[in-house]
Short mmCIF file of C-alpha atoms in Angstrom, two decimals:
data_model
loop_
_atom_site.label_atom_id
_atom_site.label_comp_id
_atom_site.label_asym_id
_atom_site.label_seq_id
_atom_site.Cartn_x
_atom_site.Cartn_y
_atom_site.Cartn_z
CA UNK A 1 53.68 47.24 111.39
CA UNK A 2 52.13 47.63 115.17
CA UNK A 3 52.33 44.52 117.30
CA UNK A 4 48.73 44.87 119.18
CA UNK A 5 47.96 43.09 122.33
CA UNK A 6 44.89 42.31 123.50
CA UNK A 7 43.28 41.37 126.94
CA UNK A 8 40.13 39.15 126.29
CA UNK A 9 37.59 36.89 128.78
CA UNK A 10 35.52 33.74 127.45
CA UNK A 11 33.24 31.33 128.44
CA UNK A 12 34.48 28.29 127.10
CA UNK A 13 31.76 25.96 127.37
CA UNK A 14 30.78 26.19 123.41
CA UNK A 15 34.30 25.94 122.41
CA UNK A 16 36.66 23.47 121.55
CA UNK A 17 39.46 25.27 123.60
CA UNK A 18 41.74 28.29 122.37
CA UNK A 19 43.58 26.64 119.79
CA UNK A 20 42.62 26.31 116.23
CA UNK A 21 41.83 22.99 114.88
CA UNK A 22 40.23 20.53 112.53
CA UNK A 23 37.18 19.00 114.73
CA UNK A 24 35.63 21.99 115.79
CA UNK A 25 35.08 26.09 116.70
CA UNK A 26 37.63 27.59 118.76
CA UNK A 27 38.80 31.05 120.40
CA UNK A 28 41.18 31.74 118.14
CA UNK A 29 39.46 30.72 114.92
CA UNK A 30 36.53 33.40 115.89
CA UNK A 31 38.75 35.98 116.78
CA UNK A 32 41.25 35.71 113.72
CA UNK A 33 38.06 35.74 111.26
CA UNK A 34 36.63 38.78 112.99
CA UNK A 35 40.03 40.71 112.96
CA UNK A 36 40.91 39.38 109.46
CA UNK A 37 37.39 41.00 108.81
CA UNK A 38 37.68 44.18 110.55
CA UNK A 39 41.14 45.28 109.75
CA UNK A 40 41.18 44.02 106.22
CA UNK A 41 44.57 42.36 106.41
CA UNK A 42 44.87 38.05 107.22
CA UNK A 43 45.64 38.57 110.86
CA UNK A 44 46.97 35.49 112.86
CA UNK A 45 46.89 35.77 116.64
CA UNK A 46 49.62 34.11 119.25
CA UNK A 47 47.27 32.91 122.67
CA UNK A 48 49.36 32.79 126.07
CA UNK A 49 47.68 29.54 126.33
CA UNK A 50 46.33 26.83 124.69
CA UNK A 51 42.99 25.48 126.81
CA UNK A 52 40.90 23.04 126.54
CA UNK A 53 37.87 22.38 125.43
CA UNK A 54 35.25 23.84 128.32
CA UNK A 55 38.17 25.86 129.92
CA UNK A 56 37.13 29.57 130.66
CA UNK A 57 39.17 32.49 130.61
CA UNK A 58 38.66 35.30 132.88
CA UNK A 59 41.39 36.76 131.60
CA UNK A 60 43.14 36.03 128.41
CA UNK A 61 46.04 38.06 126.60
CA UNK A 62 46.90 37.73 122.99
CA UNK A 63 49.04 39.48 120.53
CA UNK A 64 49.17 39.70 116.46
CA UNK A 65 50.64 42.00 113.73
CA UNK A 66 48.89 44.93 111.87
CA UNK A 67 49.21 47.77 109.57
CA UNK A 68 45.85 48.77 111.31
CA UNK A 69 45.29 52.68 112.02
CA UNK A 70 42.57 52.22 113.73
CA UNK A 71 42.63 54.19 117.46
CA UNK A 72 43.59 51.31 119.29
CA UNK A 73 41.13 52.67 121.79
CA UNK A 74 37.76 51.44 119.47
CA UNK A 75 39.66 48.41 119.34
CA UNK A 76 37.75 46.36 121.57
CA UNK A 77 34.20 47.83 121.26
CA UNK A 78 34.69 47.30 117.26
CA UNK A 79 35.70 43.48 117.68
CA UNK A 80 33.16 43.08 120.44
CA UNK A 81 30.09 44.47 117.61
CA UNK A 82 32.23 41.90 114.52
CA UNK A 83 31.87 39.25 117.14
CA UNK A 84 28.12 39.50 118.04
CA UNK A 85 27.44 36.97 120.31
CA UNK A 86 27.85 37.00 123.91
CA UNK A 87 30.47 34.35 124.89
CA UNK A 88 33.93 36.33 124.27
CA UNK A 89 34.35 39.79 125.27
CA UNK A 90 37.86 42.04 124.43
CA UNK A 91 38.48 44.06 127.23
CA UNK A 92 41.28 46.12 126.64
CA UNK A 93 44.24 46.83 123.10
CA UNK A 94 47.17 48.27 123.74
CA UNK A 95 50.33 48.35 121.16
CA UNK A 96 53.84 46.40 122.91
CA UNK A 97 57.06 46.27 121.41
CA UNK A 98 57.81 44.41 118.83
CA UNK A 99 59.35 41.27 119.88
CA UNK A 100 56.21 40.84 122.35
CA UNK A 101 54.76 37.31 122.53
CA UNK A 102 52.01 36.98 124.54
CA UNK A 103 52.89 33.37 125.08
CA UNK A 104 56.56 33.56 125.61
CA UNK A 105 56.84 36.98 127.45
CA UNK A 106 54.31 35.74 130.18
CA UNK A 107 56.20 35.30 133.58
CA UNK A 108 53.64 33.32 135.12
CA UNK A 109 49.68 32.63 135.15
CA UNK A 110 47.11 32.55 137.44
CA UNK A 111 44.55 30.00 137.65
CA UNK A 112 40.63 29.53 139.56
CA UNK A 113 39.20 25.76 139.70
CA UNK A 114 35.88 26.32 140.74
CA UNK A 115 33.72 23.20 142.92
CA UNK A 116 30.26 23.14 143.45
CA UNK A 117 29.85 20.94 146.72
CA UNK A 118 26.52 19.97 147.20
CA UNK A 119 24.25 17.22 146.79
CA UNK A 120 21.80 18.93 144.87
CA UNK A 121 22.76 19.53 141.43
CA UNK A 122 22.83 23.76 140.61
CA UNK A 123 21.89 24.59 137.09
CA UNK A 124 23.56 28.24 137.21
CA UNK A 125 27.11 26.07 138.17
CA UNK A 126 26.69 23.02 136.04
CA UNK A 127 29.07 24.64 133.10
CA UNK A 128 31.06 26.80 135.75
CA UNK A 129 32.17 24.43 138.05
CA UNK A 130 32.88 20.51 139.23
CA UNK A 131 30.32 18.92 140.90
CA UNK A 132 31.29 17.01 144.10
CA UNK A 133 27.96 15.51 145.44
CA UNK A 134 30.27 14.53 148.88
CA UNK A 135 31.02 16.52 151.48
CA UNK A 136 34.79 17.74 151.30
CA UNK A 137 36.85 18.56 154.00
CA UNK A 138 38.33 21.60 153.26
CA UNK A 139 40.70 22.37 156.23
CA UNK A 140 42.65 19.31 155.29
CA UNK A 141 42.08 20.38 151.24
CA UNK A 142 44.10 24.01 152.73
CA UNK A 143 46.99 21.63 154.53
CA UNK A 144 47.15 19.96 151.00
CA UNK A 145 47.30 23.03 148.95
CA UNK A 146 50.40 24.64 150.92
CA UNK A 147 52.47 21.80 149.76
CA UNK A 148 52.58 22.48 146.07
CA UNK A 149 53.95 25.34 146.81
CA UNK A 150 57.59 26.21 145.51
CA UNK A 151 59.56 24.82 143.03
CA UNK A 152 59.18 20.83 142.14
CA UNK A 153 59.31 18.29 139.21
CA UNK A 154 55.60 18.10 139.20
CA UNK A 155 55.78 15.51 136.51
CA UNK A 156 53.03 13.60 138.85
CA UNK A 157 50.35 16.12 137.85
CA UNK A 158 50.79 16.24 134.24
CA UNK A 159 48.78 14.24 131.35
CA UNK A 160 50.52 11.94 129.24
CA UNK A 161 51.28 13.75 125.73
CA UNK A 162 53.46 16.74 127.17
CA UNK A 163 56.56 17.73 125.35
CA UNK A 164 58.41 19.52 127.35
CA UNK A 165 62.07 20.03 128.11
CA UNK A 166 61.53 20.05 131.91
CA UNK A 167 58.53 19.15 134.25
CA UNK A 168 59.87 21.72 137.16
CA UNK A 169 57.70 24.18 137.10
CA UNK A 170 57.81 27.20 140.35
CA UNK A 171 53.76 27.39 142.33
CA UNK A 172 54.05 31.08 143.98
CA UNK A 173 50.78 30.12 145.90
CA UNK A 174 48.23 27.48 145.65
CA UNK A 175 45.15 28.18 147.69
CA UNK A 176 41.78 26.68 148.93
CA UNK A 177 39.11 29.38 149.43
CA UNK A 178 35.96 28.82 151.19
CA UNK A 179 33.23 31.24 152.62
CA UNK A 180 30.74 30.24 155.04
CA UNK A 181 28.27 33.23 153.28
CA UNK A 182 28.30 30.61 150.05
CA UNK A 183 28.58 26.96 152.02
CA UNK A 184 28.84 24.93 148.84
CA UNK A 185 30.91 27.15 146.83
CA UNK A 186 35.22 26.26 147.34
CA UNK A 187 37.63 27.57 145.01
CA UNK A 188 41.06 26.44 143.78
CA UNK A 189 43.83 29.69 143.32
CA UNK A 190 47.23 28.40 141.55
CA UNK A 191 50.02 30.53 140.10
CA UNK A 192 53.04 29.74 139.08
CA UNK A 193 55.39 30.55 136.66
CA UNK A 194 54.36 27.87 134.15
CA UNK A 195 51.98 24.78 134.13
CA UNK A 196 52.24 21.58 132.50
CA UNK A 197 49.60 19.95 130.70
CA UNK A 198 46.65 19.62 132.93
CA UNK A 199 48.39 20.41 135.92
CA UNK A 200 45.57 22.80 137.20
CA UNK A 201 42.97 19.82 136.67
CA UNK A 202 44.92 17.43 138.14
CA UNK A 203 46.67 19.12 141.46
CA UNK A 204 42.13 20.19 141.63
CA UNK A 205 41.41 15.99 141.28
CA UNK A 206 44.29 15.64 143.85
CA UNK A 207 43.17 17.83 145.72
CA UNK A 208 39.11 16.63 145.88
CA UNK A 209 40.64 13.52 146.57
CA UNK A 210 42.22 14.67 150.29
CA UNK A 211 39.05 16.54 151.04
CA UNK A 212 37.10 13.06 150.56
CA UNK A 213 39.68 11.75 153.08
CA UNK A 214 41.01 8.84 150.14
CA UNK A 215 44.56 11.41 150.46
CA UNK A 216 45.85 13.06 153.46
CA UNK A 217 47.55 16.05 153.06
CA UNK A 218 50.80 14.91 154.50
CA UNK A 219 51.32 12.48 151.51
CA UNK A 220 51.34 15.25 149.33
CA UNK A 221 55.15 15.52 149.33
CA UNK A 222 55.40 12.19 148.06
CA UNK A 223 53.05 12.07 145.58
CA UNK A 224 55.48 15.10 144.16
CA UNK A 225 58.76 13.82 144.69
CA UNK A 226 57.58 10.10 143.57
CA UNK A 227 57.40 11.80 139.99
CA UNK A 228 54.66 9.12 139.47
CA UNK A 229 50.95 10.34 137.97
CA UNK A 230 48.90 7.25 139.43
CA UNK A 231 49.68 8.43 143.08
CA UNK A 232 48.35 11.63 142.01
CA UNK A 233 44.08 12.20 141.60
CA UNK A 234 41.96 12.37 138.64
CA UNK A 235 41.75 15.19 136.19
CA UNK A 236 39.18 17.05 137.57
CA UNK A 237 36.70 18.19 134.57
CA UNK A 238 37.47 21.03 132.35
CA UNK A 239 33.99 23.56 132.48
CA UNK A 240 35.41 23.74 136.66
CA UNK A 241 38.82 25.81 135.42
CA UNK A 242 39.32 28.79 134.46
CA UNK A 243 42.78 31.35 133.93
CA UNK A 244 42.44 34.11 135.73
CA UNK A 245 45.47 35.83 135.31
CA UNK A 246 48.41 36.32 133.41
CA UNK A 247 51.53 38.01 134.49
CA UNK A 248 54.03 40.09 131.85
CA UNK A 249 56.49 42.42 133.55
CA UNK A 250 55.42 46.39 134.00
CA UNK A 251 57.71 48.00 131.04
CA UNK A 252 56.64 44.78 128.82
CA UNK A 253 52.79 45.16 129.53
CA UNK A 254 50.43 47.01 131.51
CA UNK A 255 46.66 47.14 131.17
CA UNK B 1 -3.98 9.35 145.35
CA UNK B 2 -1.18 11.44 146.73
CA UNK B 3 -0.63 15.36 146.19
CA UNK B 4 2.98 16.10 145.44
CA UNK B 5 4.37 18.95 145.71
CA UNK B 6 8.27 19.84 144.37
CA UNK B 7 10.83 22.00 144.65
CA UNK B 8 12.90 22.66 141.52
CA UNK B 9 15.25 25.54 140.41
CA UNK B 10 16.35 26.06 136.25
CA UNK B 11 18.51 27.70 134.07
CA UNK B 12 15.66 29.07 131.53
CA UNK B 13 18.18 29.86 128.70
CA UNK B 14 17.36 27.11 126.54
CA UNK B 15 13.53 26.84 127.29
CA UNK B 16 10.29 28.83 126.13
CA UNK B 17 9.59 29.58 129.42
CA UNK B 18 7.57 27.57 132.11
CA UNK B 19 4.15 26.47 130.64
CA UNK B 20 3.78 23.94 127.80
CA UNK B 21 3.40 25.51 124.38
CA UNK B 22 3.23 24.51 120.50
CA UNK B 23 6.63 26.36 119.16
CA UNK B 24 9.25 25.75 121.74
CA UNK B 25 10.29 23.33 124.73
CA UNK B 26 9.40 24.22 127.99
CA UNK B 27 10.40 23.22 131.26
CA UNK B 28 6.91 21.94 131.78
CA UNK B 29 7.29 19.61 129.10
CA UNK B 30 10.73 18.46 130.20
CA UNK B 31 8.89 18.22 133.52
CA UNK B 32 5.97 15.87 132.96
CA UNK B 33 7.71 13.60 130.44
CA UNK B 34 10.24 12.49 133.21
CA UNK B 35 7.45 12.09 135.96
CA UNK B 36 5.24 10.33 133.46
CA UNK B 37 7.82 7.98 132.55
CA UNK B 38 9.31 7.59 136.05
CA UNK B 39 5.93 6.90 137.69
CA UNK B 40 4.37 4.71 134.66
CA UNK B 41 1.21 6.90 134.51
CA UNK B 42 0.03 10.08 132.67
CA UNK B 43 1.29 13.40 135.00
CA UNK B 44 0.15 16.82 134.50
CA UNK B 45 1.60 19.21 137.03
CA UNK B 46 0.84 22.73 138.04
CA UNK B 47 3.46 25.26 138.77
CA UNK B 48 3.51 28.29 140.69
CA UNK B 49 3.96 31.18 137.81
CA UNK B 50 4.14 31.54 134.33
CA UNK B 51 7.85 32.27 133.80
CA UNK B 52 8.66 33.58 130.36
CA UNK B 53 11.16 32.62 127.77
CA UNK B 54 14.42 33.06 129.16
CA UNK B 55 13.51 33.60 132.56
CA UNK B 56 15.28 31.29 135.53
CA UNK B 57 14.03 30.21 138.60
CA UNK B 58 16.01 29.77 141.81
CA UNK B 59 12.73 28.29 143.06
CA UNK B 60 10.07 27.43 141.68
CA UNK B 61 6.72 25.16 143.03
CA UNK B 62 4.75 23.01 141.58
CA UNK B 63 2.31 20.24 142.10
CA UNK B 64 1.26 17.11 140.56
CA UNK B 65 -1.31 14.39 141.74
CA UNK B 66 -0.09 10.61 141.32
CA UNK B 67 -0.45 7.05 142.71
CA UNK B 68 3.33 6.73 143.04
CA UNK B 69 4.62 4.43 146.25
CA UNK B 70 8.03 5.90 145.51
CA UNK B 71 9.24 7.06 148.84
CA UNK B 72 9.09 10.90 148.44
CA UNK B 73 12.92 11.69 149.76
CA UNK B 74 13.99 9.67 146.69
CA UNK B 75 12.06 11.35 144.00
CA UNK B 76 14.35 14.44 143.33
CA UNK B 77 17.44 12.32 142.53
CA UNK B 78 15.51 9.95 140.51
CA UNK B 79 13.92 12.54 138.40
CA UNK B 80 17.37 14.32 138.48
CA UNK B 81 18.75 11.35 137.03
CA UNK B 82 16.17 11.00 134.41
CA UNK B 83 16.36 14.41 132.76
CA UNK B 84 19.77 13.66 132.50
CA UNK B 85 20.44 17.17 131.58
CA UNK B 86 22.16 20.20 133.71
CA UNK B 87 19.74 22.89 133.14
CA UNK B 88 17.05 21.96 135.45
CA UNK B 89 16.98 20.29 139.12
CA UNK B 90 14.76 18.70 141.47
CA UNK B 91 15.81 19.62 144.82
CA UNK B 92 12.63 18.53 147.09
CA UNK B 93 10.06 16.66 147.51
CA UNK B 94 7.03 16.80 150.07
CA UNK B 95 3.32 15.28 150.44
CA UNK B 96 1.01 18.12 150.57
CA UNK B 97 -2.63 17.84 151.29
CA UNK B 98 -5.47 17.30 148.51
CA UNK B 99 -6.27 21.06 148.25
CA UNK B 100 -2.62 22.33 147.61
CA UNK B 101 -2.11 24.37 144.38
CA UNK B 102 1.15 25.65 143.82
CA UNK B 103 -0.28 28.58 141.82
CA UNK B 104 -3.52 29.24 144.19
CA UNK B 105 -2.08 28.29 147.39
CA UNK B 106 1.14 30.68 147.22
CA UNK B 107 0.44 33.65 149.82
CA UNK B 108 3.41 35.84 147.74
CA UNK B 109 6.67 35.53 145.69
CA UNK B 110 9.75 37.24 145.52
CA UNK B 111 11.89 37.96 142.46
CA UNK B 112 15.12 39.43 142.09
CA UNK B 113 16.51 41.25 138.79
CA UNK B 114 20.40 41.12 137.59
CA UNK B 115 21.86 43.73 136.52
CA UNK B 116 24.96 44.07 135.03
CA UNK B 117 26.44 47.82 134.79
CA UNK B 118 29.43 48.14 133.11
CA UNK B 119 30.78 49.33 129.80
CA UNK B 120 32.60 46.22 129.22
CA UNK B 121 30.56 43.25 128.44
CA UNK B 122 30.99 40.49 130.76
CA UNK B 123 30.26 36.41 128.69
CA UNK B 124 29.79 35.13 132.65
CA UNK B 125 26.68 37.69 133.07
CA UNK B 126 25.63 37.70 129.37
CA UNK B 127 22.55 34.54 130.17
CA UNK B 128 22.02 36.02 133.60
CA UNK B 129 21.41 39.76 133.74
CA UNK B 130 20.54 42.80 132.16
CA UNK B 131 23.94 44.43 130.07
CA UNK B 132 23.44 48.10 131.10
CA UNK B 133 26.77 49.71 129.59
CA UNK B 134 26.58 53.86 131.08
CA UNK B 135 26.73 54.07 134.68
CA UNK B 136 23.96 53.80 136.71
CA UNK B 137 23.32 55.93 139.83
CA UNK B 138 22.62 53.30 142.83
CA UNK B 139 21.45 55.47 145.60
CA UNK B 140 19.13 57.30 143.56
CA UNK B 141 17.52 53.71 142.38
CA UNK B 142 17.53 52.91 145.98
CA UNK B 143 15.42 55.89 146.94
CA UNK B 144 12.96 55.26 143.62
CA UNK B 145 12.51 51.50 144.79
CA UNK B 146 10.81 51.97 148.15
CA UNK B 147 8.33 54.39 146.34
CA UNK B 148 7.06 50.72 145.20
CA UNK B 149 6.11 49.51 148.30
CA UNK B 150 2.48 49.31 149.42
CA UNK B 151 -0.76 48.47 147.45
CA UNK B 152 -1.21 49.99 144.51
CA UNK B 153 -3.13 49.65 141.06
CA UNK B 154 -0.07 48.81 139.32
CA UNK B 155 -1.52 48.64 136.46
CA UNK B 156 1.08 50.84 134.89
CA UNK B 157 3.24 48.24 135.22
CA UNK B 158 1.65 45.56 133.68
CA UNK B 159 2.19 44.90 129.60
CA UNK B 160 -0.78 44.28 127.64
CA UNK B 161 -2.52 41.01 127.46
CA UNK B 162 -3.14 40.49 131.29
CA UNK B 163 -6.56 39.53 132.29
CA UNK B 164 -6.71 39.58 135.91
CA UNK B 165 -9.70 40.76 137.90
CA UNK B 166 -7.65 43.40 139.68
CA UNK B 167 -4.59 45.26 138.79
CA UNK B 168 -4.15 45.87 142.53
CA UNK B 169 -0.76 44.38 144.20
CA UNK B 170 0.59 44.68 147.25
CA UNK B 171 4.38 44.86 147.61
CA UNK B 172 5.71 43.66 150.43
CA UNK B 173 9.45 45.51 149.63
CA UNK B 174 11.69 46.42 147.01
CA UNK B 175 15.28 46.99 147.17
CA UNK B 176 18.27 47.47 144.93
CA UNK B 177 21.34 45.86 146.20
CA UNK B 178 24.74 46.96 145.79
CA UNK B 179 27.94 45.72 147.18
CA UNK B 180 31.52 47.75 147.00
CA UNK B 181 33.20 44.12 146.25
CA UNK B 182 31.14 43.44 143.21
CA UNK B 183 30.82 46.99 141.45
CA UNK B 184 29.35 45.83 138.66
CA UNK B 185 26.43 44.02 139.64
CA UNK B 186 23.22 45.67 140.61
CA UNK B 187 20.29 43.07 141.92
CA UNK B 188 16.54 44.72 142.53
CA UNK B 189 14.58 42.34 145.05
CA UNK B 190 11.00 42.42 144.94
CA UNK B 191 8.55 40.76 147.14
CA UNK B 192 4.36 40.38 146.74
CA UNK B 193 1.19 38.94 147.24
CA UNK B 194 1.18 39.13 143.62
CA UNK B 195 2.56 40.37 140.24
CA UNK B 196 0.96 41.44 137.66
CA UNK B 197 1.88 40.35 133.99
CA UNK B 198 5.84 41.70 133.07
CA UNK B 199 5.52 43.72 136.62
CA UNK B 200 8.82 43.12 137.72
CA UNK B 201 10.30 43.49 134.43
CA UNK B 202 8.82 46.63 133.72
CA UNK B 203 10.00 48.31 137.42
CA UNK B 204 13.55 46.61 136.61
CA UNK B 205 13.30 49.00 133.60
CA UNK B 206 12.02 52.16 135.45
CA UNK B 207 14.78 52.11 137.95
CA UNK B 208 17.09 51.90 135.01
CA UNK B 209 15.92 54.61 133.89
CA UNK B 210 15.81 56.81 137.16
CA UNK B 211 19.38 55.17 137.74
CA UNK B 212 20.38 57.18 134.12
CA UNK B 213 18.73 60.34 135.16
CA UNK B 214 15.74 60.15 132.58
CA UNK B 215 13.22 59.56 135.62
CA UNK B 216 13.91 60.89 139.19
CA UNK B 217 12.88 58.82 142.18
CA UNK B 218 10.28 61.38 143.14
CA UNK B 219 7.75 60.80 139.82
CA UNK B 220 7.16 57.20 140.93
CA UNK B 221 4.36 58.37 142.83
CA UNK B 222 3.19 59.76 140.17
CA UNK B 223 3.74 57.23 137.11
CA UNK B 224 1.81 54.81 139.50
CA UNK B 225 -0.94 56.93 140.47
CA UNK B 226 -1.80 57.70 136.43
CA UNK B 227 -2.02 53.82 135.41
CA UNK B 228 -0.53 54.62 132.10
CA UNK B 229 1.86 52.16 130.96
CA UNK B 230 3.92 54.87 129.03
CA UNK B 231 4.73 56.68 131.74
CA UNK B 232 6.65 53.68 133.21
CA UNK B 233 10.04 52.59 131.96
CA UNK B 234 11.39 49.84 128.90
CA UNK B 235 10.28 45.67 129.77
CA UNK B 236 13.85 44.82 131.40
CA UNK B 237 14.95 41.96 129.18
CA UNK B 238 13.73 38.10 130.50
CA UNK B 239 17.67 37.18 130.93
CA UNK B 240 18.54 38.67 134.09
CA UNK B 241 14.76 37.99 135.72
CA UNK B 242 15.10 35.63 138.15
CA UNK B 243 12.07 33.58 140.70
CA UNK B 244 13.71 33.64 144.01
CA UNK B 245 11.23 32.45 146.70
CA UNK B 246 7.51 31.01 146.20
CA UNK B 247 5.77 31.55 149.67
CA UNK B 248 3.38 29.59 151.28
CA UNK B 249 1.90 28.83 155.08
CA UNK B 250 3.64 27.47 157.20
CA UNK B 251 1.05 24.54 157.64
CA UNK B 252 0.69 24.27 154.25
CA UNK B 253 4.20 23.32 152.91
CA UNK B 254 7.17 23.46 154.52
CA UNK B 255 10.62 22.32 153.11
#
């Protein structure tokens, strides 16, 4: 029995998140029923992440168990042809030990929030980003971002219906990007070494919120150590998100 | 009676192209139910090109004639607000004079054509550009592109079914742009006094094929000079076929 991981990127906008579930078509249902196809076997995958609905992945790592001697090589291209449509793409296989779990052996994740700010409405961004009609400051937005940094019960930025043990959670950076070549384009860069529920979306809202001057960045630190999710912003929308990276160490995975 | 000319820009995924048709929704359509409704009175507008099915526009003109005492600054966000949808935005508005035709009045366009060259397939790119998996060699497509420029009978560029006058163009330049950053993505720029029916499509797929080494750069001479639409290239697919720029004197419109 191989354990096979698998690096993946999706646009989520037609999907109702990674997870499998009763109401509608995810990730994982498509890519369990092409696999269960393809390598004859029932195959059930384990995601490193469970998005929601509209989320995107530009990267994406999974793992599952097969008697599959298939090259692992053709892997991808031979999903990519079961899959036939244009929305998920695997990227790369490669076989990892056996007690691999592409959930639980991730030592942190990497994720883009993506703002269109503009006040004209862009088609090409409309399921790729948040659109903030306003004009956003976004030297104060960068003052804001620094202080999420390090470790902190962020239990202000997390939706009601988490479970669990702890709400400390380490950010390694949390950036604001901006380019003067694309005016209305600013970007969101978290890692850390775990999120809690909608933490991404809401640290984004938070954030949007000190750019429109209603925040300043110095009450950041308060909003944290408060512990309370009304001084924090709104979740921002999900099509806007996207993980970008997931971290396993070297000898565990490498693409 | 005012002449109204606007500026719009659209995701053509989900639409049969510009102009109104029997079998499939066009933007057209979308187009002069909103204004009709809007302005309480029976609109027919006339746009600058025939974009095909699945073609998008990062401008595109058009013009429409209408007793509306709507001040013109408010009209995009109130026809924004009507289509209610993403794909398609109004992003100016201007009072031209009687004579104005967005088609007749143009003086040239410019188009640009996505490409996007690698062997992994990309679900961001799939809507927006041409999936061409072997590598493609830039500089040689670079030198094959300026062998466009000039006026020409194209007509070996042109797919059957146009019924112009003239198949002579003039081509004001043509480029294929390519930046270390973004390896993958290959754009080819073309500007004119006019195209020709599939014209850019049909040089997209030329300097595909010089860029695989079926065609060298120095035979464009020739495949124009013969007018024979078989010695050309493949019709690059609508996807990654983008209107860029609709030009137009200065004292004519001006946004």
């Amino acid at each position: 029995m191989k354990n096979i991981a698998l690096k993946i990127m999706y646009d989520g906008t037609n999907y109702h998140g990674w997870q499998f579930q009763k109401n509608g078509i995810t990730v994982q249902e498509r890519i369990e029923a092409v696999l269960s196809g393809l390598l004859e076997e029932k195959i059930s995958v384990c995601g490193c992440s469970r998005t929601d609905a509209g989320v995107h992945a530009l990267e994406f790592v999974l793992n599952f168990k097969s008697e599959t001697t298939i090259p692992l090589e053709r892997l991808p291209y031979a999903i990519n042809t079961h899959l036939g449509d244009d929305d998920i793409s695997v990227i790369a296989a490669r076989e990892v030990s056996d007690d691999f779990n592409a959930r639980f052996s991730a030592k942190g994740k990497c994720y883009e929030y993506r703002i269109w700010n503009s006040n004209i409405q862009n088609p090409f961004e409309a399921k790729y980003s948040w659109h903030v009609p306003y004009k956003l400051d976004v030297e104060e937005m960068k003052k804001a971002a620094e202080k999420f940094c390090g470790t902190h019960d962020f239990s202000a930025f997390m939706a009601a219906g988490g479970s669990q043990k702890t709400t400390v959670r380490t950010v390694h950076f949390c950036r604001v990007l901006w380019d003067e070549k694309e005016p209305h384009k600013i970007k969101i860069e978290i890692g850390a070494n775990a999120f809690l529920y909608n933490m991404v979306r809401i640290i984004a809202g938070t954030l949007v919120e000190v750019g429109t001057g209603r925040k300043t960045a110095e009450e950041i630190e308060k909003i944290i150590s408060d512990c309370d999710r009304r001084g924090a912003g709104q979740t921002a929308p999900p099509e806007g998100l996207f993980l970008k990276e997931v971290f396993y160490d070297q000898n565990v995975l490498e693409w």
